Amino acid sequence: MALSNVLQIPTSGFNFENVARNVALESLLEGGHTKTPKPMKTGTTIAGLVCKEGVVLGADTRATSGEVVADKMCAKIHYISPNIYCCGAGTAADTEKTTDLLSSNLTIFSMNSGRNPRVVMAVNILQDMLFRYQGQIGASLILGGVDCNGNHLYTVGPYGSIDNVPYLAMGSGDLAALGILEDRFKPNMEMEEAKELVRDAIHSGIMSDLGSGNNIDICVITKQGVDYIRAYQESEYKDKRQKRYRYGPGTTSILTEKIVPLDLEVVQETVQRMDTA
Amino acid sequence: MERHLMDSKIKGVSTGTTILAVTFNGGVIIGSDSRASIGGYYVSSKTINKLIQVHDRIFCCIAGSLADAQAVTKAAKFQISFHSIQMESPPLVKAAASVLKELCYNNKEELQAGFITAGWDRKKGPQVYTVALGGMLLSQPFTIGGSGSTYIYGYADAKYKPDMSKEECLQFATNALALAMGRDNVSGGVAHLVVITEEGVEHVVIPGDKLPKFHDE
């Protein structure tokens, strides 16, 4: 480990140095009564489908850490490029960083080649990376986009398997969402019908799965552009705050006050001139 | 969904499958089912493509871990194209099979995928090669593979004849796939068949309800 005052440029890619340390820590703590915090997972429902004019992606907005909801308005539909978006299920940090890396790579590619990236390219890059990490990166992704070859929807598994499909659901709520999609999906659907179907699929996942909940985000990608509707539908079980929970100074009354002066002895004094000209 | 992954010996999506390849007079037929499963009881795809074209007249079908198989065939496709460009002629089926064998053998600890390579080349005509899990390469007139193949060894051994016609061979392959899909729970979906001859490549898809039915169905 480097000393804190020596600048060390981080090596590229993911760094698994702390895995051994974490394992050792866990065994130490389990012996005691404390537990290490669980990584934040997006126990989630995400879905996507290909319709006549483009691709519709949907996701819930709940992120859990063990049994606690860590984030009620988490954004699970990530930007990859102007024509490609990606929904992520699995470990929140993994999906976030993987999609960020992919997005950066594709931006550089766009600048170098002068072209918008194709969906197959994004899929291939993801596949190569996830396979290289042999499933250690817990990211299950739905990649959707529109390019010169048409409208595409791909699933990318955590071990690096891919499949090109017309409709898809992933995450812990996938079975519920898939039921709705299997029942009502038709090829070449109209846009409004497609949005409603994705909404219903996510809704079903939210109702039937504990790890999914809160609001529904929808992202519509067409040749003309992208419509990212954050909170297409808000949860009807949203709590209304009863009052403002801000406590001004003076709320807690001071009963007693005791001041203890710290007697410090000046041991050494050095003056270093700073050239501020 | 992660609960399914724990039980399976193959991590992630597996093509618990039925694959086969059969030579006939003038060509070769390579076929597979289309089911991908996780953990032995969740079908993650009913329409997965297991017949991967690695060159103009060479196909390869995959069994085992889907991620591993896709990664290996990607690398193999590149190496075979490159080899073909260097040699300035279409690759031999044996060369393509050897590329896959090298990849499987050299990475045998990490990989869990098996392949059947079949195709047509100018030197030896139609051929079938099987590359097993550990990297063994074997040339045979016909071969079956995957978890569903255990149910059709008897049928295949009894019904195969050398030098069949294309129609007879199609019937043989379709029947074999239908019988295996009927008994193996991790094989199913539609039957994909590709007929490779000197003239070209023909893809035949037989949906589940059009498959031949046998006495108890």
mmCIF file of C-alpha atoms in Angstrom, chain A residues 41 90 124-125 127-128 131 134 158-163 165 167 171-172 174-175 178 182, chain B residues 1-5 11-13 42 45-49 66-68 70-71 74 110-111:
data_model
loop_
_atom_site.group_PDB
_atom_site.id
_atom_site.type_symbol
_atom_site.label_atom_id
_atom_site.label_comp_id
_atom_site.label_asym_id
_atom_site.label_seq_id
_atom_site.Cartn_x
_atom_site.Cartn_y
_atom_site.Cartn_z
ATOM 1 C CA LYS A 41 -28.167 -4.212 -4.555
ATOM 2 C CA GLY A 90 -27.662 -6.722 -9.697
ATOM 3 C CA ASN A 124 -19.682 -6.846 -27.642
ATOM 4 C CA ILE A 125 -17.657 -4.547 -25.393
ATOM 5 C CA GLN A 127 -19.648 -9.133 -23.178
ATOM 6 C CA ASP A 128 -15.854 -9.068 -23.404
ATOM 7 C CA PHE A 131 -16.582 -12.532 -19.381
ATOM 8 C CA GLN A 134 -15.809 -14.393 -14.799
ATOM 9 C CA PRO A 158 -23.198 -11.360 -15.417
ATOM 10 C CA TYR A 159 -21.042 -14.181 -16.815
ATOM 11 C CA GLY A 160 -20.917 -12.584 -20.237
ATOM 12 C CA SER A 161 -23.695 -14.324 -22.176
ATOM 13 C CA ILE A 162 -25.721 -12.241 -24.624
ATOM 14 C CA ASP A 163 -28.967 -12.692 -26.499
ATOM 15 C CA VAL A 165 -34.554 -10.508 -28.083
ATOM 16 C CA TYR A 167 -38.864 -8.224 -25.245
ATOM 17 C CA GLY A 171 -33.919 -8.531 -11.925
ATOM 18 C CA SER A 172 -35.583 -10.120 -8.921
ATOM 19 C CA ASP A 174 -38.445 -10.540 -13.682
ATOM 20 C CA LEU A 175 -40.784 -13.507 -13.484
ATOM 21 C CA LEU A 178 -42.265 -11.529 -17.907
ATOM 22 C CA GLU A 182 -45.489 -12.827 -22.610
ATOM 23 C CA MET B 1 -33.009 -14.661 -9.598
ATOM 24 C CA GLU B 2 -29.661 -15.316 -7.965
ATOM 25 C CA ARG B 3 -31.181 -18.184 -5.960
ATOM 26 C CA HIS B 4 -31.295 -20.280 -9.148
ATOM 27 C CA LEU B 5 -27.594 -19.873 -9.797
ATOM 28 C CA LYS B 11 -22.543 -20.779 -13.515
ATOM 29 C CA GLY B 12 -24.924 -18.446 -15.282
ATOM 30 C CA VAL B 13 -26.943 -19.341 -18.354
ATOM 31 C CA TYR B 42 -35.796 -21.856 -15.276
ATOM 32 C CA SER B 45 -34.608 -18.211 -23.395
ATOM 33 C CA LYS B 46 -36.859 -20.215 -25.700
ATOM 34 C CA THR B 47 -35.190 -18.945 -28.846
ATOM 35 C CA ILE B 48 -31.464 -18.957 -28.242
ATOM 36 C CA ASN B 49 -29.225 -19.436 -31.278
ATOM 37 C CA LEU B 66 -23.484 -19.963 -22.774
ATOM 38 C CA ALA B 67 -21.020 -17.248 -21.738
ATOM 39 C CA ASP B 68 -18.010 -19.515 -22.217
ATOM 40 C CA GLN B 70 -20.011 -17.371 -26.934
ATOM 41 C CA ALA B 71 -16.587 -16.105 -25.874
ATOM 42 C CA LYS B 74 -16.027 -15.149 -30.951
ATOM 43 C CA GLU B 110 -11.712 -22.134 -16.763
ATOM 44 C CA LEU B 111 -14.071 -23.202 -19.549
#
